[in-house]
XYZ file of C-alpha atoms in Angstrom:
492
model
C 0.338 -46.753 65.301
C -2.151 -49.378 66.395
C -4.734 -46.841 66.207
C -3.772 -45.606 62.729
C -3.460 -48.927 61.139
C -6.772 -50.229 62.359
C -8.634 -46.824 61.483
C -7.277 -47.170 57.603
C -7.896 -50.667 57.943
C -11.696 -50.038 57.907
C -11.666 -47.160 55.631
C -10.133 -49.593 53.483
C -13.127 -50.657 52.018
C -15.079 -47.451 52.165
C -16.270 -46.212 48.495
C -18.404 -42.930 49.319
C -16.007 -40.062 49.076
C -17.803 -38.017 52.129
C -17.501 -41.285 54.251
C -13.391 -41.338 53.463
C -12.836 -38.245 54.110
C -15.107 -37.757 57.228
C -13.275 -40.387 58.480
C -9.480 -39.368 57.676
C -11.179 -35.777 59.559
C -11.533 -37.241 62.926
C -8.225 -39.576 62.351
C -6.488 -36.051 61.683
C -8.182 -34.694 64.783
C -6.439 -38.114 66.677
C -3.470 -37.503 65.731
C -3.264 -33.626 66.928
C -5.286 -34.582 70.145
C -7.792 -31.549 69.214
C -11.164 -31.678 69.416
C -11.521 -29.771 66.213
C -10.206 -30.677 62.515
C -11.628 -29.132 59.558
C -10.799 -30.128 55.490
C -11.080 -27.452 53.092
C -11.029 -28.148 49.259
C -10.821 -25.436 46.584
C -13.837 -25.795 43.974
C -13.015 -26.104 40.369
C -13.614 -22.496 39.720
C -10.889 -21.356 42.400
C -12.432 -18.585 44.060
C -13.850 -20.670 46.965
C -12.874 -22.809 50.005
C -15.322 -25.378 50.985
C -15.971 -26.875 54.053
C -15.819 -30.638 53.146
C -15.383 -32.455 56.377
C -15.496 -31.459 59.599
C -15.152 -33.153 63.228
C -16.227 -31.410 66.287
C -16.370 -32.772 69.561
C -16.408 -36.422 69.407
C -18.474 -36.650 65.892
C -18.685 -35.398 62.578
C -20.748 -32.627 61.108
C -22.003 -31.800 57.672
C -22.039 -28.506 57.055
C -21.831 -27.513 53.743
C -20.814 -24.148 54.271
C -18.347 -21.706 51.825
C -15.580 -19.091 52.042
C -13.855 -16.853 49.248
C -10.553 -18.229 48.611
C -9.300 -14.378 48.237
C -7.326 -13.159 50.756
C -7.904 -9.687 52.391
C -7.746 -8.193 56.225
C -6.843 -10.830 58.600
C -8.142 -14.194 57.347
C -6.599 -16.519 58.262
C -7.614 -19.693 55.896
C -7.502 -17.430 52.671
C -3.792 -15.725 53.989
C -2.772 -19.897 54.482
C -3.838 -20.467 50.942
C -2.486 -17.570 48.996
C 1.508 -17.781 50.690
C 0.959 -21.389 50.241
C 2.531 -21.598 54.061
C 1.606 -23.944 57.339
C 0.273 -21.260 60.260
C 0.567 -22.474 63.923
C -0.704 -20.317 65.908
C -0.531 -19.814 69.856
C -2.337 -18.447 71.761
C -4.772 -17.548 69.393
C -6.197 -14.077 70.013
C -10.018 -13.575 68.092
C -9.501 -9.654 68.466
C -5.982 -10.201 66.442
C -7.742 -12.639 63.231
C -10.687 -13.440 61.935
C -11.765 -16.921 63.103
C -15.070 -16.954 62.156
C -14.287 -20.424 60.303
C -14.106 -21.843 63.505
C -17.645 -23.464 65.528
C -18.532 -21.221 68.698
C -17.987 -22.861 72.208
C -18.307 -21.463 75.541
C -14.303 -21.202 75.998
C -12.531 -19.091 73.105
C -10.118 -20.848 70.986
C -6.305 -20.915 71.903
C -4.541 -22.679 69.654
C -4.751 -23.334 65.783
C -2.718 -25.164 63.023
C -3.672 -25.162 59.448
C -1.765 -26.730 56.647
C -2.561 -26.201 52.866
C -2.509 -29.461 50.855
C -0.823 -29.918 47.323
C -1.051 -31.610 44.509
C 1.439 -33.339 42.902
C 2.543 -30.157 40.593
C 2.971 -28.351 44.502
C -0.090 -26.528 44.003
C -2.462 -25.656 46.801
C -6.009 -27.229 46.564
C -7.037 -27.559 49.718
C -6.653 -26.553 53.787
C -6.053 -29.097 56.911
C -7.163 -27.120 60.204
C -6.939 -28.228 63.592
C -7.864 -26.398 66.556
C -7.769 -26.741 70.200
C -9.547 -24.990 73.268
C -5.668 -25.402 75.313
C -2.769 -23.710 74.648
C -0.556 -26.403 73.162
C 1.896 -26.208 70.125
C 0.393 -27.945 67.302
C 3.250 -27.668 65.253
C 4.740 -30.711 65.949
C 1.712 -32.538 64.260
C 2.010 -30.567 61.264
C 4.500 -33.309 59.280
C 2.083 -36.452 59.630
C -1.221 -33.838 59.315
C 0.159 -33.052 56.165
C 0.810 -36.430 55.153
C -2.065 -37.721 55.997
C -4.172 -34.957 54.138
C -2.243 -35.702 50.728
C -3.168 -39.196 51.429
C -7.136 -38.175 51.509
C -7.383 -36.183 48.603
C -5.519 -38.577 46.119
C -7.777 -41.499 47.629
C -10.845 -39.309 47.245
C -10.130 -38.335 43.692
C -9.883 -41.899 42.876
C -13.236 -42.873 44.154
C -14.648 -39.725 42.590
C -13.535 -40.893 39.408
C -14.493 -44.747 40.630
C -17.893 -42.846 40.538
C -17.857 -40.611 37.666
C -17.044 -43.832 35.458
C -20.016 -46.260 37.270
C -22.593 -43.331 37.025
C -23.820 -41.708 33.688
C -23.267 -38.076 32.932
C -25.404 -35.786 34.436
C -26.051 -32.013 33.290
C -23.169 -29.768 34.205
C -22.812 -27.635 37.225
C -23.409 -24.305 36.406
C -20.117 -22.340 37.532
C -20.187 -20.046 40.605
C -20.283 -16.586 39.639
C -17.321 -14.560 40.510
C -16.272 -12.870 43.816
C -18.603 -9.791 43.998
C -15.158 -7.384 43.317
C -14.424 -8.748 40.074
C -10.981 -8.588 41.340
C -10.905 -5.234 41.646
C -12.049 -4.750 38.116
C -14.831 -2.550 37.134
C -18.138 -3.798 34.964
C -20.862 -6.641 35.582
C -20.965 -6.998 31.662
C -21.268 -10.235 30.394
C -18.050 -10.236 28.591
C -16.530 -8.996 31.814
C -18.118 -12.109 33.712
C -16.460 -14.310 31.335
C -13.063 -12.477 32.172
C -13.793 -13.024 36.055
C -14.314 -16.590 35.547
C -11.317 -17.154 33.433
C -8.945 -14.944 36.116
C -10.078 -17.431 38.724
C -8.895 -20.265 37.272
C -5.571 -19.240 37.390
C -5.515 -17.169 40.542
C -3.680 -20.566 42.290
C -2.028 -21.691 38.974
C 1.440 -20.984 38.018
C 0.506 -21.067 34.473
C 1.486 -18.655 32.055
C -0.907 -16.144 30.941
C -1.814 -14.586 27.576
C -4.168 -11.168 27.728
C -5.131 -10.409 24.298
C -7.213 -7.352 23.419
C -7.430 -3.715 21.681
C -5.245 -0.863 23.160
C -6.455 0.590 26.505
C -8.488 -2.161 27.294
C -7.230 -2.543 30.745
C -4.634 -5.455 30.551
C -2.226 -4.493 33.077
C -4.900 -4.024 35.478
C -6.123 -7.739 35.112
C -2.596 -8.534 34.988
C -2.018 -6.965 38.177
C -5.424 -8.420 39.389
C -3.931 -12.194 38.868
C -0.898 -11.323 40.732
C -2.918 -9.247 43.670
C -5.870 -11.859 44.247
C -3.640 -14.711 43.720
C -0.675 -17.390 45.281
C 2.098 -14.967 45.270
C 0.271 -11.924 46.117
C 3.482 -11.108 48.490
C 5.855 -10.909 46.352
C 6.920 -8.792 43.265
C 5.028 -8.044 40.446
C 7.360 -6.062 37.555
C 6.269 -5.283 34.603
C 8.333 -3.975 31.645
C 7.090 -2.954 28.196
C 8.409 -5.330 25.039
C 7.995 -2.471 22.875
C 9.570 0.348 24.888
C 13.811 -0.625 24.685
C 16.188 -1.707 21.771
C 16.643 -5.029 21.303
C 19.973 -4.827 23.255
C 18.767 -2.893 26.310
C 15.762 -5.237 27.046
C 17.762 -8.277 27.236
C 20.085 -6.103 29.855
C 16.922 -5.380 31.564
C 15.035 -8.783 31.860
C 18.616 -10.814 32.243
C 20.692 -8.717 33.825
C 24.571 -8.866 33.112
C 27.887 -8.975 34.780
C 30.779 -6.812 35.249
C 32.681 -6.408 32.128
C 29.957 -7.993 29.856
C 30.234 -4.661 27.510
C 31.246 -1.388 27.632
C 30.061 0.552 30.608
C 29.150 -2.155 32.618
C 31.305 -1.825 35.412
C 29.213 -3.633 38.156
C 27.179 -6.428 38.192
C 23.292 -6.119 37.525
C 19.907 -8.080 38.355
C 17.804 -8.163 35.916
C 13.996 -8.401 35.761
C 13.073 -12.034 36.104
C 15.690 -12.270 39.251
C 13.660 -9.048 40.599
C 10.467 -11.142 40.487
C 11.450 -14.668 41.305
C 8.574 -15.712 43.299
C 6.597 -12.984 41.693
C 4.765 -12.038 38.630
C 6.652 -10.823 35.561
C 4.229 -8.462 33.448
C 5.651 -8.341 29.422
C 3.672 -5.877 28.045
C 3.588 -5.936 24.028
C 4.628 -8.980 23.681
C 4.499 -9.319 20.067
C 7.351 -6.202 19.444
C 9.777 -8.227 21.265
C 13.028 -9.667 19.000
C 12.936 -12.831 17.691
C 16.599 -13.288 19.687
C 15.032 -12.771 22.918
C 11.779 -14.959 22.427
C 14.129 -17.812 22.729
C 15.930 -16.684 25.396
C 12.277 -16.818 27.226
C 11.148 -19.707 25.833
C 13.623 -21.418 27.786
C 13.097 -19.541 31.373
C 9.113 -20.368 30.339
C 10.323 -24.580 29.294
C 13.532 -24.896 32.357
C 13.022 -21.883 34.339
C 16.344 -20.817 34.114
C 18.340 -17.664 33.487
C 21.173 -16.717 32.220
C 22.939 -12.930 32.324
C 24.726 -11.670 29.876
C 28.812 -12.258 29.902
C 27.948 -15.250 32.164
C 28.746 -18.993 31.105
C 26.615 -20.007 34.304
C 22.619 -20.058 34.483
C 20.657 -20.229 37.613
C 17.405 -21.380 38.648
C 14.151 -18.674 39.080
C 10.397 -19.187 39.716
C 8.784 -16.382 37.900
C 5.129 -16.335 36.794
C 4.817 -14.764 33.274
C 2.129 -12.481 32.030
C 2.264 -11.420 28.459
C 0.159 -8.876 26.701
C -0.337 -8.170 23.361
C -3.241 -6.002 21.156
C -1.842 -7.741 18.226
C -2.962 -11.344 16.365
C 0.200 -13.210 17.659
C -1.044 -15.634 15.108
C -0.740 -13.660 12.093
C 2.861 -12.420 13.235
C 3.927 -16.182 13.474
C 2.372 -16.891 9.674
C 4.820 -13.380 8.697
C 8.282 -15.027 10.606
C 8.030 -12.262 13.164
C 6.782 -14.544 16.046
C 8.403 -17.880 17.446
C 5.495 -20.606 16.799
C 6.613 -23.001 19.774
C 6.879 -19.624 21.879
C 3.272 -18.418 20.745
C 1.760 -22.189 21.554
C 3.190 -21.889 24.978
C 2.201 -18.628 26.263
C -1.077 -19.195 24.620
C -1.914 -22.032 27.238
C -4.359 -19.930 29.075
C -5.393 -16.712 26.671
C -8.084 -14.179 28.063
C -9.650 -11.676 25.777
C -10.136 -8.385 27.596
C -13.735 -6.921 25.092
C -13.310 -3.767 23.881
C -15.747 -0.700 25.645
C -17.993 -0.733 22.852
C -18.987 -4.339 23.717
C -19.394 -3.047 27.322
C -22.247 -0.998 26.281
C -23.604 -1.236 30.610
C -20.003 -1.065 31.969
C -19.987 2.840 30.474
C -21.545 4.699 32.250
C -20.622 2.618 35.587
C -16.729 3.369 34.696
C -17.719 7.119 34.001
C -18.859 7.527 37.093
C -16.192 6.072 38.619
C -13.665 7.999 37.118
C -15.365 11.101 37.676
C -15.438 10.444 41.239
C -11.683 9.508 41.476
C -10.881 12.794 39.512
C -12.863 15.032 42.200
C -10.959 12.992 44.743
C -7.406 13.790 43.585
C -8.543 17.324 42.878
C -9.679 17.741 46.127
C -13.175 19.432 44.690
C -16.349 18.259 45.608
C -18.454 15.277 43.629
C -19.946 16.881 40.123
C -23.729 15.346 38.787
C -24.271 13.678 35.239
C -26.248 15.580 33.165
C -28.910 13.249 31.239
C -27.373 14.304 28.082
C -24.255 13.693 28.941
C -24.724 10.333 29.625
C -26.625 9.754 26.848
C -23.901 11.295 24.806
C -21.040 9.279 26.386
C -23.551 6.101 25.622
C -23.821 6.389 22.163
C -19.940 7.325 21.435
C -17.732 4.057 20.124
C -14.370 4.698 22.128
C -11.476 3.518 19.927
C -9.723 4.698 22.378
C -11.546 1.937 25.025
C -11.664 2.353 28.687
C -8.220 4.448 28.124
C -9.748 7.247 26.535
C -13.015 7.136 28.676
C -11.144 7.855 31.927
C -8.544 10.686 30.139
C -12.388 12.309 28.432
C -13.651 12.325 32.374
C -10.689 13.856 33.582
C -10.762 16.146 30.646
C -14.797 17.109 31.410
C -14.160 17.340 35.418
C -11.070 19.898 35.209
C -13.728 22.140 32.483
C -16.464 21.753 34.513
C -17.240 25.187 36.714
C -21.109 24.908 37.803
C -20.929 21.155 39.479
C -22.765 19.565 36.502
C -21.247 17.362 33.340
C -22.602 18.833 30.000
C -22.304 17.347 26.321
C -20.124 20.378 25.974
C -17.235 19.358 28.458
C -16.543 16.144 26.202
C -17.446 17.841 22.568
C -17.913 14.280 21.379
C -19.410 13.017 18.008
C -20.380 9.634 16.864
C -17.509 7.719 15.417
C -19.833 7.095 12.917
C -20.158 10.861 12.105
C -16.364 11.167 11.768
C -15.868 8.614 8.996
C -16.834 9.341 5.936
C -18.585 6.537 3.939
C -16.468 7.480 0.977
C -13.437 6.163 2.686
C -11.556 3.000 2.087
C -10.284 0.464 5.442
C -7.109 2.030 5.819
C -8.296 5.525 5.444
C -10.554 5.639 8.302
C -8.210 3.460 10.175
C -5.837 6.318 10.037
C -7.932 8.842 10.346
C -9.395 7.460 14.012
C -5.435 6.676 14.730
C -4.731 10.161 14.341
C -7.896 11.648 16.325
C -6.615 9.363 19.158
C -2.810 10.970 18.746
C -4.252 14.364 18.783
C -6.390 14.013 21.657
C -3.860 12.117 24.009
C -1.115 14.971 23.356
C -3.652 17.296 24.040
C -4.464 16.208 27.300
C -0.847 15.941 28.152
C -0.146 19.249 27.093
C 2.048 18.461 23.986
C 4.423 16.803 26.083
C 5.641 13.623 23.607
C 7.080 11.215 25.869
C 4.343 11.791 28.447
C 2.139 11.115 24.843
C 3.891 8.183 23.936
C 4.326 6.723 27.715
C 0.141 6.702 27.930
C -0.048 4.952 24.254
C 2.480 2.049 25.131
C 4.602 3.215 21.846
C 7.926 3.956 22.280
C 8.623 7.743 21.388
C 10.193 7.304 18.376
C 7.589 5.466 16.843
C 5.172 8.468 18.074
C 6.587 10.757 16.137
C 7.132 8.145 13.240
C 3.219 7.969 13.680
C 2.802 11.649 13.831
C 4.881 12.676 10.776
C 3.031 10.282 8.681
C -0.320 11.714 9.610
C 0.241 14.791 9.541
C -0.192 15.915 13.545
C 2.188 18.822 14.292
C 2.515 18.907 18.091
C 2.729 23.198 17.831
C -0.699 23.255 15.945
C -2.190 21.327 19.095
């Protein structure tokens, strides 16, 4: 205690950030009797872990060194980060993890604790580490380590904003470019860069996301890309489709009910946000949902609570929500269709997935990719790009975005017999071509709607749910869609 109280007693007084916490660093490494403590911090664009402070040995070094803050394999900082969970390790076993975070010494490590430090919302910003060359249990020094690590960062954001204040404004960082991946997202656009750098700012937030964007753009797959890459990676992500169940069904489905709460329901049953507390809920078409159920969610989004149906009781959940919608949310609010204080708070954090024609050097990339993942599932070997294909599959507009590219590829690999893709295997044309200039909006609207109905229930064979399943619609509104412009599924 003696120690402690004279140690803070001189960093009292300290007003360079690096100084404070270099010092809390070896008072950590004190109070775990280790001769190694390490503080981690995440950097504003959340994708990476950076070695702030570090004491080794009797002294402190500066090495400004970096790590992704995804987690993958055996890592052991990025696994602390992402479960959001202490790790006390021993004996530590180098063959077992990947512990090339810690310094090399002539005796292997045995023994390692590292904490992840919150803010005051609970979220995870930064890593404690302590380390030890004996096999002890460092556990026991995880409560004050922890502590004592909340106690840095708050004092270190003060003096960082001591300094911001005393010092005038400099030119801005430029932001760190994305993890290499993309999250497991194809394209190196620059639309697609600006999607990276939004999905990393809210890889370690719980806050609630809005995807925006045309049809087939790929918003489950960044939705799915938050959830993988991010906090609660572990647990479940469910996704159900706003557009896809009556009104009465989907509030069975994402509330769940009790015994006796209508007819037929004779037991009781979880629904959807009690399947993914902890998780990721993914509402797909979010702007077909009933104007009932938005506030039903607005309050699990405002008090995180749920309540089933025939229940007088709610209970608590922690469920991170995803919505998706291809539609101007905006415009449905103006027409009554759309809760307003629902709309301003999923809209928080919107991203705007580009369509494919404003991916012009992501084509050809995703082509190729889908082409190879075809040959792989048909167990065939790799086909080549002809020069005219690729020119041809360059200059068409895709209405049907990255959707329609990868059913065209699939379409052109199961056709192609001689191991090379011709202009023939896609029998594309210009979307230019196809609409005639004498054509009104609405017109050529319907007439690219209906060249997209005809060639998804072609690929699937005339089967309409299959059809209707790939489009997000539900089936009836399929053949609604059909009947109106004129697509007979026998004539296919």
């Amino acid at each position: 205690m003696e120690t402690l109280l004279e140690r803070l007693a001189k960093l009292a007084w300290c007003s360079d950030t690096d100084a404070w916490l270099g010092g809390l660093i070896e008072l950590a490494a004190q109070i775990a009797r280790c001769p190694l403590a390490q503080l981690y911090l995440l950097d504003a664009t959340h994708t990476r872990l950076t070695l702030s402070a570090e004491w080794f040995e009797g002294m402190q070094r500066h090495e400004a060194t970096s790590v992704p803050s995804d987690y993958r394999d055996e890592q052991l900082l990025q696994y602390c980060l992402s479960q959001n969970r202490q790790l006390s390790i021993a004996p530590l076993d180098a063959s077992l993890h990947q512990t090339s975070f810690l310094p090399e010494t002539s005796r292997p490590w045995h023994s390692l604790l590292c904490l992840p430090l919150l803010d005051p919302d609970g979220h995870a910003v930064g890593l404690l580490v302590a380390a030890s060359i004996a096999k002890q249990d460092l556990a026991g020094a995880a409560v004050p380590l922890s502590r004592l690590g909340r106690f840095a960062l708050g004092q270190a954001q003060r003096l960082n904003r001591l300094r911001d204040t005393a010092q005038p404004a400099s030119a801005p960082t430029p932001p760190l470019r994305p993890c290499a991946s993309g999250y497991g997202l194809i394209g190196d656009s620059p639309r697609m860069r600006t999607v990276y750098g939004l999905i990393g700012k809210v890889l370690h937030n719980p806050v609630s996301v809005l995807l925006t964007g045309e049809t087939g753009t790929g918003k489950e797959l960044v939705a799915r890309a938050i959830h993988d890459c991010g906090s609660r990676r572990s647990q479940a992500f469910v996704v159900q489709n706003c557009a896809a169940l009556p009104e009465h069904l989907l509030e069975s489905e994402l509330f769940g009910y009790r015994k006796g709460a209508f007819t037929g329901a004779d037991r009781d049953h979880e629904g959807l946000f009690d399947a993914a507390n902890g998780g990721t809920l993914f509402l797909d078409e979010i702007g077909d949902m009933p104007l009932t159920l938005q506030a039903k969610l607005l309050r699990v989004l405002q008090e995180g609570e749920v309540r089933p149906l025939g229940s007088t009781r709610t209970h608590k959940v922690d469920v991170r929500i995803v919505a998706a919608t291809h539609q101007d949310l905006h415009k449905r609010v103006e027409q009554g269709r759309f809760r307003e204080d629902l709309y301003y708070r999923l809209s928080i954090f919107p991203i705007e997935l580009p369509p494919l024609r404003d991916r012009g050097q992501d084509i050809l990339r995703l082509a190729r990719h889908f082409a190879e993942k075809a040959c792989g599932f048909l167990q065939r070997d790799a086909v080549r790009w002809s020069d005219a294909a690729l020119e041809q599959l360059s200059g068409y507009g895709f209405p049907g975005n990255v959707r329609e590219l990868k059913g065209l590829v699939e379409r052109a690999v199961l056709l192609c017999d001689g191991g090379e893709l011709l202009p023939a295997h896609f029998s594309l044309r210009p979307v230019d071509d196809e609409l005639d200039s004498t054509l009104n909006l609405r017109e050529r609207l319907e007439r690219v709607e209906r060249n997209l109905l005809v060639d998804c229930l072609r690929k699937n064979r005339g089967n309409q749910s299959q059809a209707a399943r790939e489009l997000g619609l539900p089936r009836r509104t399929l053949l609604y869609r059909m009947d109106r412009l004129g697509v007979n599924a026998g004539d296919l």
